[in-house]
PDB file of C-alpha atoms and ligand atoms in Angstrom:
ATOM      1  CA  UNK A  70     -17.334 -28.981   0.048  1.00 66.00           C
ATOM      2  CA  UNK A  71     -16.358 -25.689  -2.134  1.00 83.00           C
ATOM      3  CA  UNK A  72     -13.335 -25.458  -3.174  1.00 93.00           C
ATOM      4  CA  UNK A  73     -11.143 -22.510  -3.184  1.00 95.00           C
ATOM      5  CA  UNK A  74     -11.240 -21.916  -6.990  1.00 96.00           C
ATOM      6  CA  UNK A  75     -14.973 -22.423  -6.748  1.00 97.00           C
ATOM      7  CA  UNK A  76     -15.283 -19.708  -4.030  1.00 97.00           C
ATOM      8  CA  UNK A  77     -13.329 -16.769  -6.188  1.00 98.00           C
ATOM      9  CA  UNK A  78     -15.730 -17.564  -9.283  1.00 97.00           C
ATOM     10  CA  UNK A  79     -18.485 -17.209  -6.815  1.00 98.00           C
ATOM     11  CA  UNK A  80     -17.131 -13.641  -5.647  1.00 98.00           C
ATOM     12  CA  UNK A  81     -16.310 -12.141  -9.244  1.00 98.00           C
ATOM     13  CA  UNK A  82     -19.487 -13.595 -10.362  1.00 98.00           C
ATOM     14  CA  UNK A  83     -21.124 -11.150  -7.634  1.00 98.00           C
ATOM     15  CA  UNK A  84     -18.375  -8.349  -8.446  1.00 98.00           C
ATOM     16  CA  UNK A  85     -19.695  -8.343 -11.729  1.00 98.00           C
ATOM     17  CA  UNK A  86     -23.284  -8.439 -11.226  1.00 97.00           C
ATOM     18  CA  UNK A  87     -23.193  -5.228  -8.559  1.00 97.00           C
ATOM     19  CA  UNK A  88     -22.334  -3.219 -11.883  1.00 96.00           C
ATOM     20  CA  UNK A  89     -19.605  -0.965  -9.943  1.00 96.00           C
ATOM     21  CA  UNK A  90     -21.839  -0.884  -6.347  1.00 97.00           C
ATOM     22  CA  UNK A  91     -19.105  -2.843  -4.914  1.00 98.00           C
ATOM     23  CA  UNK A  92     -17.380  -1.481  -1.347  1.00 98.00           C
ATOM     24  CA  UNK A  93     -13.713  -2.707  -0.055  1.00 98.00           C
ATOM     25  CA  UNK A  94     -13.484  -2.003   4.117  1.00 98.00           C
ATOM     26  CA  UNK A  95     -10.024  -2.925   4.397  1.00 97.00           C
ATOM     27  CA  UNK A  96      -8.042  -3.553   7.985  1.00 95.00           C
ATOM     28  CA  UNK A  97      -4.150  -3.987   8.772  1.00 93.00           C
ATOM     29  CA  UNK A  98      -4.229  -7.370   7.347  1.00 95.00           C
ATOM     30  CA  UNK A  99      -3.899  -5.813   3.723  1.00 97.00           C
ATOM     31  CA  UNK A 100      -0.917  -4.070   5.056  1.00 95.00           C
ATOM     32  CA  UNK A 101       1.328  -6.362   6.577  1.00 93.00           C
ATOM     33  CA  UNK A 102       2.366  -7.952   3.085  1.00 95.00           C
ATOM     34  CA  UNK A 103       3.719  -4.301   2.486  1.00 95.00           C
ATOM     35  CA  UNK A 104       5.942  -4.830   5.959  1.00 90.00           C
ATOM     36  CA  UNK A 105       3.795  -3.078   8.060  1.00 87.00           C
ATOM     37  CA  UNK A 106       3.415  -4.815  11.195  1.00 75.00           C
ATOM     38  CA  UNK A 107       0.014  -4.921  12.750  1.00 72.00           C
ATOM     39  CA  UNK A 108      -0.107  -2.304  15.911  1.00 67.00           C
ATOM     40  CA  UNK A 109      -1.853  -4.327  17.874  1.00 61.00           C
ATOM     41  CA  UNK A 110       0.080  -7.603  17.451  1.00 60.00           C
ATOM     42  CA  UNK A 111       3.496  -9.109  18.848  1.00 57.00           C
ATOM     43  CA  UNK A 112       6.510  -7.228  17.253  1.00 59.00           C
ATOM     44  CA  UNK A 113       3.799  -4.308  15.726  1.00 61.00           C
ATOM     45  CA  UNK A 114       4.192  -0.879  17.479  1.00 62.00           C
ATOM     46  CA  UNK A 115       2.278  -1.424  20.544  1.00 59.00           C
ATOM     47  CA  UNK A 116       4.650  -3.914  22.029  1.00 62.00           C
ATOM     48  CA  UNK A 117       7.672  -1.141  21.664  1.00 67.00           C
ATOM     49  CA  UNK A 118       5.716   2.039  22.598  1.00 71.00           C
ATOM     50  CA  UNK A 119       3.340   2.599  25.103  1.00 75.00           C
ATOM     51  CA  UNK A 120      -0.394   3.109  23.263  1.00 75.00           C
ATOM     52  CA  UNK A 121      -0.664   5.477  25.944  1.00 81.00           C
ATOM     53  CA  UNK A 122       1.527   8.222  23.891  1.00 81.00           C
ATOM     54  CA  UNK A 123      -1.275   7.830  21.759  1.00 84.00           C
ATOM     55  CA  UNK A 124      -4.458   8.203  23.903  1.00 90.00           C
ATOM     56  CA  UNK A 125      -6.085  11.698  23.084  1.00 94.00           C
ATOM     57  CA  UNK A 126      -6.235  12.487  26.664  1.00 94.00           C
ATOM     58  CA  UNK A 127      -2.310  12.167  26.748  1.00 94.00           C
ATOM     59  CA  UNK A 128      -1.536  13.893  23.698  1.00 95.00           C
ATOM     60  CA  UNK A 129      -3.311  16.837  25.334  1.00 95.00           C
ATOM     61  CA  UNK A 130      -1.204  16.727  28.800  1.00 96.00           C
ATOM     62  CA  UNK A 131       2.107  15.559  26.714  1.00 95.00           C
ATOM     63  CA  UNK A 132       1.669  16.757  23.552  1.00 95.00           C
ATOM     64  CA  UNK A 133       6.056  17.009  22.772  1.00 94.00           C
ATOM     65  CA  UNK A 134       5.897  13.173  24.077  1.00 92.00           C
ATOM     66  CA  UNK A 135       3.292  12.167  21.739  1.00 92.00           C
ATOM     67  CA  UNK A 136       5.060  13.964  18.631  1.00 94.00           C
ATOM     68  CA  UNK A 137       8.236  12.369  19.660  1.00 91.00           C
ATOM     69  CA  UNK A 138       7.063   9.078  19.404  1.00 89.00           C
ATOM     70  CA  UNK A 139       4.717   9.611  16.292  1.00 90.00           C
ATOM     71  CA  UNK A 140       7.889  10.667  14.362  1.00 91.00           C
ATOM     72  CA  UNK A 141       9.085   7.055  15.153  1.00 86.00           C
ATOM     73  CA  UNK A 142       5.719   5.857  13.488  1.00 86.00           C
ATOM     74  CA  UNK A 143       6.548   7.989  10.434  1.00 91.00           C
ATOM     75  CA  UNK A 144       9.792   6.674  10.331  1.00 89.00           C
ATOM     76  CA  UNK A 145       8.137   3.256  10.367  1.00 85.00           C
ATOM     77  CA  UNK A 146       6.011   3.788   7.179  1.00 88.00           C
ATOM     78  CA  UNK A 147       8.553   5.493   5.280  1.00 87.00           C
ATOM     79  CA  UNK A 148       9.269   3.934   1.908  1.00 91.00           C
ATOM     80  CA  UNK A 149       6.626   1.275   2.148  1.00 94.00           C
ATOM     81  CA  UNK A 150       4.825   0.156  -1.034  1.00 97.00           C
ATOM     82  CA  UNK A 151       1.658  -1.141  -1.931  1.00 98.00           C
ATOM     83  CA  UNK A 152       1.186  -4.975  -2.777  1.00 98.00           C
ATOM     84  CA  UNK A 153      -0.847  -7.069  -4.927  1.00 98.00           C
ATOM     85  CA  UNK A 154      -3.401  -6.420  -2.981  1.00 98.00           C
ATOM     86  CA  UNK A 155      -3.402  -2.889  -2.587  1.00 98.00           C
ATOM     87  CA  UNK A 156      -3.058  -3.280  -6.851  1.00 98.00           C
ATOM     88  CA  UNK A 157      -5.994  -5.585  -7.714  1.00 98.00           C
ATOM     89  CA  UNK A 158      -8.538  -3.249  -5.336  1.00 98.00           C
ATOM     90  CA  UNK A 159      -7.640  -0.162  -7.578  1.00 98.00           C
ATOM     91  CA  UNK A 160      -7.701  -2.159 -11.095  1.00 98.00           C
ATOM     92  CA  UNK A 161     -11.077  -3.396  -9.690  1.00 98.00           C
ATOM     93  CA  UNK A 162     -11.808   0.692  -9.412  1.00 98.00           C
ATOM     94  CA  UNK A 163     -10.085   0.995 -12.795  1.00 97.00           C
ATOM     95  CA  UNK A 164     -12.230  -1.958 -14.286  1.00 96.00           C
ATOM     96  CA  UNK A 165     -15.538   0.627 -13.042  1.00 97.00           C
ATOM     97  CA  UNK A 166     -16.386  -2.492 -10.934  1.00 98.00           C
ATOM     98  CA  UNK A 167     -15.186  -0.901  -7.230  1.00 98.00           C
ATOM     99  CA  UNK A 168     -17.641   2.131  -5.982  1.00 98.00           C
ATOM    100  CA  UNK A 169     -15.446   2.782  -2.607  1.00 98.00           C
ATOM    101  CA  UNK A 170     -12.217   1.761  -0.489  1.00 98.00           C
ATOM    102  CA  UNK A 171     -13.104   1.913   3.237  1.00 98.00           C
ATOM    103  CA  UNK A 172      -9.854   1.977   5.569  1.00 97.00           C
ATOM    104  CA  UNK A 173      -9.335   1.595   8.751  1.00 94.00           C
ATOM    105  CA  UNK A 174      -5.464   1.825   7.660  1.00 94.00           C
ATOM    106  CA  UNK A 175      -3.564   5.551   8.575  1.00 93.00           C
ATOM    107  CA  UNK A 176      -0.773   4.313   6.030  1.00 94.00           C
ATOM    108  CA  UNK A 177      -2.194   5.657   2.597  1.00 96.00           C
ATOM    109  CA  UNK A 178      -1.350   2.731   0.153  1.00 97.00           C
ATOM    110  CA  UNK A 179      -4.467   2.475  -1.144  1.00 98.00           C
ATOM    111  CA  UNK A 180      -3.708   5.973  -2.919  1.00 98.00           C
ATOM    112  CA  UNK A 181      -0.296   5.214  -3.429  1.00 97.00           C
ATOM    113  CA  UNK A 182      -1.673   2.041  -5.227  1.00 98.00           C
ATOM    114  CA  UNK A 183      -4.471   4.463  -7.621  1.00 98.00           C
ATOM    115  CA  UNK A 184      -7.359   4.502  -5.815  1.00 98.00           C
ATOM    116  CA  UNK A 185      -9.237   7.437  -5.966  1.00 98.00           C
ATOM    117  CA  UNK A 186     -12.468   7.050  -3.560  1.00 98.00           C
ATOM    118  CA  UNK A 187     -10.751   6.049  -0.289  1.00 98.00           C
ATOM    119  CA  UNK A 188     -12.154   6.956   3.009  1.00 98.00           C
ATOM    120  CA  UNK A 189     -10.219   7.251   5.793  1.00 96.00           C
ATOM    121  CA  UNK A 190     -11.612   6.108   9.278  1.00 95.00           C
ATOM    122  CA  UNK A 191      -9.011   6.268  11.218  1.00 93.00           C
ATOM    123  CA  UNK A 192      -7.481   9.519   9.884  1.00 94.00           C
ATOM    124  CA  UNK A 193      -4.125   9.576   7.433  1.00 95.00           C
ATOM    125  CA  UNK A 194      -0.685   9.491   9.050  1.00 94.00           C
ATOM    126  CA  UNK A 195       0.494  11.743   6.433  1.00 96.00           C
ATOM    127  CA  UNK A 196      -1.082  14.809   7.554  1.00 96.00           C
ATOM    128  CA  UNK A 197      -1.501  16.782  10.559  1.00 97.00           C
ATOM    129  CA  UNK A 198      -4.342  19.207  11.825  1.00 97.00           C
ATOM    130  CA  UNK A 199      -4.660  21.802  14.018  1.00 97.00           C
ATOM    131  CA  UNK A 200      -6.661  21.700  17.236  1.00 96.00           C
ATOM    132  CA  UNK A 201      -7.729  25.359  16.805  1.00 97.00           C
ATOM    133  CA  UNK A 202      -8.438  26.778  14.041  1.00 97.00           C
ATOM    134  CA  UNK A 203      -8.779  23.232  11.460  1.00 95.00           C
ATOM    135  CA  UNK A 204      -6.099  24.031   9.117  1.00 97.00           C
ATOM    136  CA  UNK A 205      -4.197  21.400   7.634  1.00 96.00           C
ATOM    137  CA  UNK A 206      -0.567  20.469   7.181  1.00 97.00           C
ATOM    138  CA  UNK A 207       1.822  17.304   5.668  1.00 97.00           C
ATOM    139  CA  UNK A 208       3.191  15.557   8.157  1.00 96.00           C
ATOM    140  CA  UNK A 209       6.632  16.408   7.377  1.00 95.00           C
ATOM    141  CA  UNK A 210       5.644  19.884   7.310  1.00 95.00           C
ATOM    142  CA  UNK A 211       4.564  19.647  10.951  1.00 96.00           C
ATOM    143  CA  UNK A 212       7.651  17.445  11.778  1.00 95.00           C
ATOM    144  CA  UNK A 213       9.938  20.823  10.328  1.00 93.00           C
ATOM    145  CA  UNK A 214       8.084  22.568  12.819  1.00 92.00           C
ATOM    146  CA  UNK A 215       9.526  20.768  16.390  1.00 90.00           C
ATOM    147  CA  UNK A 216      11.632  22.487  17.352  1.00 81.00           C
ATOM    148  CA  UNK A 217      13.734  22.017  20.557  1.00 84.00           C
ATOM    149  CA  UNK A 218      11.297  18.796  21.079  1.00 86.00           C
ATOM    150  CA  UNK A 219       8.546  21.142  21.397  1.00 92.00           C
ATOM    151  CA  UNK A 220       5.228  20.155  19.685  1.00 95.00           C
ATOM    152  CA  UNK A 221       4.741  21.972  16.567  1.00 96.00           C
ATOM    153  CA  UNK A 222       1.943  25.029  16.379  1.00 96.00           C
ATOM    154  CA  UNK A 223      -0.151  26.573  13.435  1.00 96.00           C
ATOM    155  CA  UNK A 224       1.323  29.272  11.208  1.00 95.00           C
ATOM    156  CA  UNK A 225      -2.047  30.817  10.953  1.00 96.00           C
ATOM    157  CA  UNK A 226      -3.062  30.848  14.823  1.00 97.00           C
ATOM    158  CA  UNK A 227      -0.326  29.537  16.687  1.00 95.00           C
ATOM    159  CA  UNK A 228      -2.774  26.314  17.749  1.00 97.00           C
ATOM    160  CA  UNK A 229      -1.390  22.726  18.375  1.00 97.00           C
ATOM    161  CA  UNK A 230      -0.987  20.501  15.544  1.00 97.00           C
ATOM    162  CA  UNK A 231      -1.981  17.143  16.005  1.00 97.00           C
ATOM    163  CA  UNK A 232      -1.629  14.233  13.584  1.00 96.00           C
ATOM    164  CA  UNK A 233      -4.674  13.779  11.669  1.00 95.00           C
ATOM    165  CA  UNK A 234      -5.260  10.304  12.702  1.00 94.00           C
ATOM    166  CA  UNK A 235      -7.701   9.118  15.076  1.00 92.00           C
ATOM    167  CA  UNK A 236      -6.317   8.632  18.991  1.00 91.00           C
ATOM    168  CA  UNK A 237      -7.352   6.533  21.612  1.00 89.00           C
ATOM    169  CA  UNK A 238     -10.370   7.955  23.321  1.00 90.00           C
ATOM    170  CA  UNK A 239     -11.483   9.804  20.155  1.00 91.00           C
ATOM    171  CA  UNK A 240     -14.327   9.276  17.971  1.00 91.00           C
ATOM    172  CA  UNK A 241     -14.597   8.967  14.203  1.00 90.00           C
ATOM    173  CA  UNK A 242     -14.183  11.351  11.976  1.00 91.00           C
ATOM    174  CA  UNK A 243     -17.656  12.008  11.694  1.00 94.00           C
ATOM    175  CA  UNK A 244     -18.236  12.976   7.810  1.00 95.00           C
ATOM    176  CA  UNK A 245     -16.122  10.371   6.702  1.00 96.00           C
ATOM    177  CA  UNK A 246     -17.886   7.309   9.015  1.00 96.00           C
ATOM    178  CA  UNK A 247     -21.295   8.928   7.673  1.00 97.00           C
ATOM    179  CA  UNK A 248     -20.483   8.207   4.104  1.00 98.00           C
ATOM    180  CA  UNK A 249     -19.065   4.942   4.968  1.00 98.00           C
ATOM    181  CA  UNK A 250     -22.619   3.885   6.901  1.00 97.00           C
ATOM    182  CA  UNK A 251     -23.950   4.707   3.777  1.00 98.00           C
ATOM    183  CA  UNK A 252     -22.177   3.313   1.136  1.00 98.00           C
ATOM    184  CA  UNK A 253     -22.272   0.231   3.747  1.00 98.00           C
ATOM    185  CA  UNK A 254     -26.198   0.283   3.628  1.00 98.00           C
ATOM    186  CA  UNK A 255     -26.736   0.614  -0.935  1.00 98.00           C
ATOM    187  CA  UNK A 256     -23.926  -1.455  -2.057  1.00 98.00           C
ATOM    188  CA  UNK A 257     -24.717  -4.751  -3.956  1.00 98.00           C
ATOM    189  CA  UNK A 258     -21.426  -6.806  -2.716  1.00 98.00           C
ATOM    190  CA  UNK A 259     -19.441  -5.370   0.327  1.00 98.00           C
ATOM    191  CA  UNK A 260     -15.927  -7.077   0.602  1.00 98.00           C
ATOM    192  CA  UNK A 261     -14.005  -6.863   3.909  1.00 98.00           C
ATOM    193  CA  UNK A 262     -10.650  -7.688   3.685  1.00 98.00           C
ATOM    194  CA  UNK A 263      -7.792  -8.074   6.369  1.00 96.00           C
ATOM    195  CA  UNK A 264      -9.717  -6.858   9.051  1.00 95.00           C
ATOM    196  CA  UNK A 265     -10.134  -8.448  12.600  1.00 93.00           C
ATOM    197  CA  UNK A 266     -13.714  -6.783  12.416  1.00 94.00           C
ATOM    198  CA  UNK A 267     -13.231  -6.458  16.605  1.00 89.00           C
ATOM    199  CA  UNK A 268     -12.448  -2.349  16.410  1.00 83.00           C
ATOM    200  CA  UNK A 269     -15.880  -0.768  16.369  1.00 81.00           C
ATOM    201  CA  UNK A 270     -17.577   1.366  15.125  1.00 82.00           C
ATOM    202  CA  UNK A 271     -15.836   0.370  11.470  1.00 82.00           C
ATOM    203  CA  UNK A 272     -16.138  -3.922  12.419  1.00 88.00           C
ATOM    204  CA  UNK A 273     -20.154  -2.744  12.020  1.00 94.00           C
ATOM    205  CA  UNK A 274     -20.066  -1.644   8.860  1.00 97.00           C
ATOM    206  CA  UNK A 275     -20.221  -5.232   7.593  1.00 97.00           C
ATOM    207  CA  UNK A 276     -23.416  -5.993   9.667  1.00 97.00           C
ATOM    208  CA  UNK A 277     -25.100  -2.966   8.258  1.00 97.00           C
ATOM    209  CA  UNK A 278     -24.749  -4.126   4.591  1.00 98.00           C
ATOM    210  CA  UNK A 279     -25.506  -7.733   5.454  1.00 97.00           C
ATOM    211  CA  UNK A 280     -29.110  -6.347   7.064  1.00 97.00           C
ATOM    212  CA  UNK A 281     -29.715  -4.200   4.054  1.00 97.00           C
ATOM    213  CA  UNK A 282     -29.526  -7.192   1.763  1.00 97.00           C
ATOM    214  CA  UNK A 283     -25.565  -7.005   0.469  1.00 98.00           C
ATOM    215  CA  UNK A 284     -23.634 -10.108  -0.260  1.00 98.00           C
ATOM    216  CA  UNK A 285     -20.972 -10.329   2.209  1.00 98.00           C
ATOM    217  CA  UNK A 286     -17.436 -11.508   1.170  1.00 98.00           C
ATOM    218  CA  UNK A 287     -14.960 -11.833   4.853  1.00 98.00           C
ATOM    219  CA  UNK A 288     -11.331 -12.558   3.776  1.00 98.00           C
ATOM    220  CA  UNK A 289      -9.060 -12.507   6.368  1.00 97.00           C
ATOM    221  CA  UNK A 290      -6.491 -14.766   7.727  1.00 94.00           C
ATOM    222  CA  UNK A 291      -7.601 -15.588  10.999  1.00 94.00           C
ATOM    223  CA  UNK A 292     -11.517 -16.176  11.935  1.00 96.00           C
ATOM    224  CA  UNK A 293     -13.658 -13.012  12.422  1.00 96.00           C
ATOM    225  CA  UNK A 294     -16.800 -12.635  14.884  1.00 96.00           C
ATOM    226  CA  UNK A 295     -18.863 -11.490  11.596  1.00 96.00           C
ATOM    227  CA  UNK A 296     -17.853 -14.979   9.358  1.00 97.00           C
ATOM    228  CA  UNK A 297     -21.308 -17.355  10.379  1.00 96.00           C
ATOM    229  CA  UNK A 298     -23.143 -13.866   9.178  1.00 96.00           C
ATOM    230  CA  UNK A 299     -21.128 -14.135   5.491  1.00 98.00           C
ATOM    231  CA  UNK A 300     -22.111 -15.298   2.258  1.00 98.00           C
ATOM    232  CA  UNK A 301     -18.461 -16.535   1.298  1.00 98.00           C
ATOM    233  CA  UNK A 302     -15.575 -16.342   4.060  1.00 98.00           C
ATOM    234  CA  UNK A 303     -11.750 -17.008   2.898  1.00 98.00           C
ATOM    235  CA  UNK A 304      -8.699 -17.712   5.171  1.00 97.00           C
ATOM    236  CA  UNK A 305      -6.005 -17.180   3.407  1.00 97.00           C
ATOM    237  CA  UNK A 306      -3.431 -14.227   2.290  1.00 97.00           C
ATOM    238  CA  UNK A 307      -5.143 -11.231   0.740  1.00 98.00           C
ATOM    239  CA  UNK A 308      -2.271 -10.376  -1.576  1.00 98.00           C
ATOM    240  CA  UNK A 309      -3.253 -14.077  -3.086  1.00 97.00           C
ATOM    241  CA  UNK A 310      -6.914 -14.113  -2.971  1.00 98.00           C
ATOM    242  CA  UNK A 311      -7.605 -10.212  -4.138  1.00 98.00           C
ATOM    243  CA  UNK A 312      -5.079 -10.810  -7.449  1.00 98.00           C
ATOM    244  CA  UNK A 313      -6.906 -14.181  -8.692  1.00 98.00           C
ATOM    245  CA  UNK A 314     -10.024 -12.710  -7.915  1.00 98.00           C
ATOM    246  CA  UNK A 315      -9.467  -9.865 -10.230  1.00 98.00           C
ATOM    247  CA  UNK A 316      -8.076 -12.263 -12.788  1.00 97.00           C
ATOM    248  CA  UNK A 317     -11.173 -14.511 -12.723  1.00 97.00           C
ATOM    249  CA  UNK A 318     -13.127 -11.255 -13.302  1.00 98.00           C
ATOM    250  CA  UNK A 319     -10.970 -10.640 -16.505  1.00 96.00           C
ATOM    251  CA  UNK A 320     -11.965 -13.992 -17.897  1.00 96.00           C
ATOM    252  CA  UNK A 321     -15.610 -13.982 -17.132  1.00 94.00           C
ATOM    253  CA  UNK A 322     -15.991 -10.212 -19.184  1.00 91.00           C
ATOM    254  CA  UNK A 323     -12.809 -11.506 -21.783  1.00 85.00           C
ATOM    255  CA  UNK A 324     -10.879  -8.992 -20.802  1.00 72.00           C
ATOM    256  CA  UNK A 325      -7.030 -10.216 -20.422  1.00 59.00           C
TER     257      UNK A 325
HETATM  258 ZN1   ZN B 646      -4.482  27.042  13.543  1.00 83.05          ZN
END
């Protein structure tokens, strides 16, 4: 039997040998130490609001419902902060030892923590888009915009704006789940971390850099459906496991 303290010298032992071509996909479990609930679980957003408001097909008939409600979400997010978590994944980018951050989160911590390569899956709640012409917008600039509980429009075309996060019923942003594919299928050591790995396309991102010869590292809470196909699995709290990991890298390369 390996023992917990056995398991992180394992991982930063592989951290180190990738040399940087190391990739993070991180799910909601890396958020909820920051007190944001899981949407899909008891108590998280889903069991309050309808996920209907946010199924792309709805947002189109009901667009002034759908903003209504994602103002609550804002509302939800505001003044949230990073955790340890969150902290050790961009010292691990600081360190030259993390080549990517892949999210499947909308809530932009990762940046907020200093990560600078962070790819976005599922969009970023922070900004909004227009459905016409592309152009982009905060979030709160868009929010200035309802007026009268109409959805806001485009200064440039008068278009919808939409938040720039993915809906039900919509695919990936394209670009964005390219580059993640990729950096999937040449990294050395891919890491998932607080993700259920059900949501596809993203919970196949793991399988693709196990078949092209990547160590995989699962930690999560609860069991995943991709843990039999890892080299080293974890159940326990990220914000515990991704801080000790980082500080067992600083021993083995003397670094304090
Ligand atoms: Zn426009």
């Amino acid at each position: 039997m390996t023992s917990y303290q056995d398991l992180i010298e394992d991982i930063a032992g592989r951290i180190i040998e990738a040399k940087g071509c190391s990739v993070a996909l991180t799910g909601a479990g890396i958020s909820t130490p920051s007190g944001i609930p899981d949407f899909r679980s008891p108590g998280g957003l889903w069991s309050r609001i309808d996920p209907s408001i946010f199924d792309i097909s709805y947002f189109h008939s009901r667009p002034d419902i759908s903003w209504l409600y994602y103002k609550q979400l804002i509302e939800e997010l505001e003044g949230k902060q990073p955790n340890p978590a969150h902290k050790a994944l961009a010292q691990l980018e600081e360190m030259g030892l993390l080549k990517a951050v892949i999210t499947q989160n909308i809530d932009a911590l990762h940046q907020k923590a200093g990560n600078k390569k962070v790819l976005e899956i599922h969009g970023n709640a922070y900004r909004a888009v227009c459905t016409s012409c592309g152009a982009r917008y905060s979030i709160y600039e868009a929010l200035e915009k309802i007026s009268r509980g109409k959805a806001p429009s485009c200064s440039k075309c008068g278009g919808l704006l939409k938040p720039d996060v993915v809906f039900f019923g919509e695919p990936l942003p394209y670009r964005v789940y390219m580059d993640s594919l990729e950096l999937a299928r040449t990294c050395r050591v891919f890491i998932s971390i607080g993700s259920s790995l059900v949501v596809q396309p993203a919970a196949s991102l793991p399988w693709h850099a196990h078949s092209s010869g990547a160590s995989l590292v699962i930690i999560n809470l609860q069991e995943t459906p991709l843990d039999s196909l890892a080299d080293i699995v974890i159940h326990d709290r990220v914000e515990r496991v991704l801080p000790e990991i980082v500080q067992a890298i600083r021993r083995r390369i003397g670094v304090s």
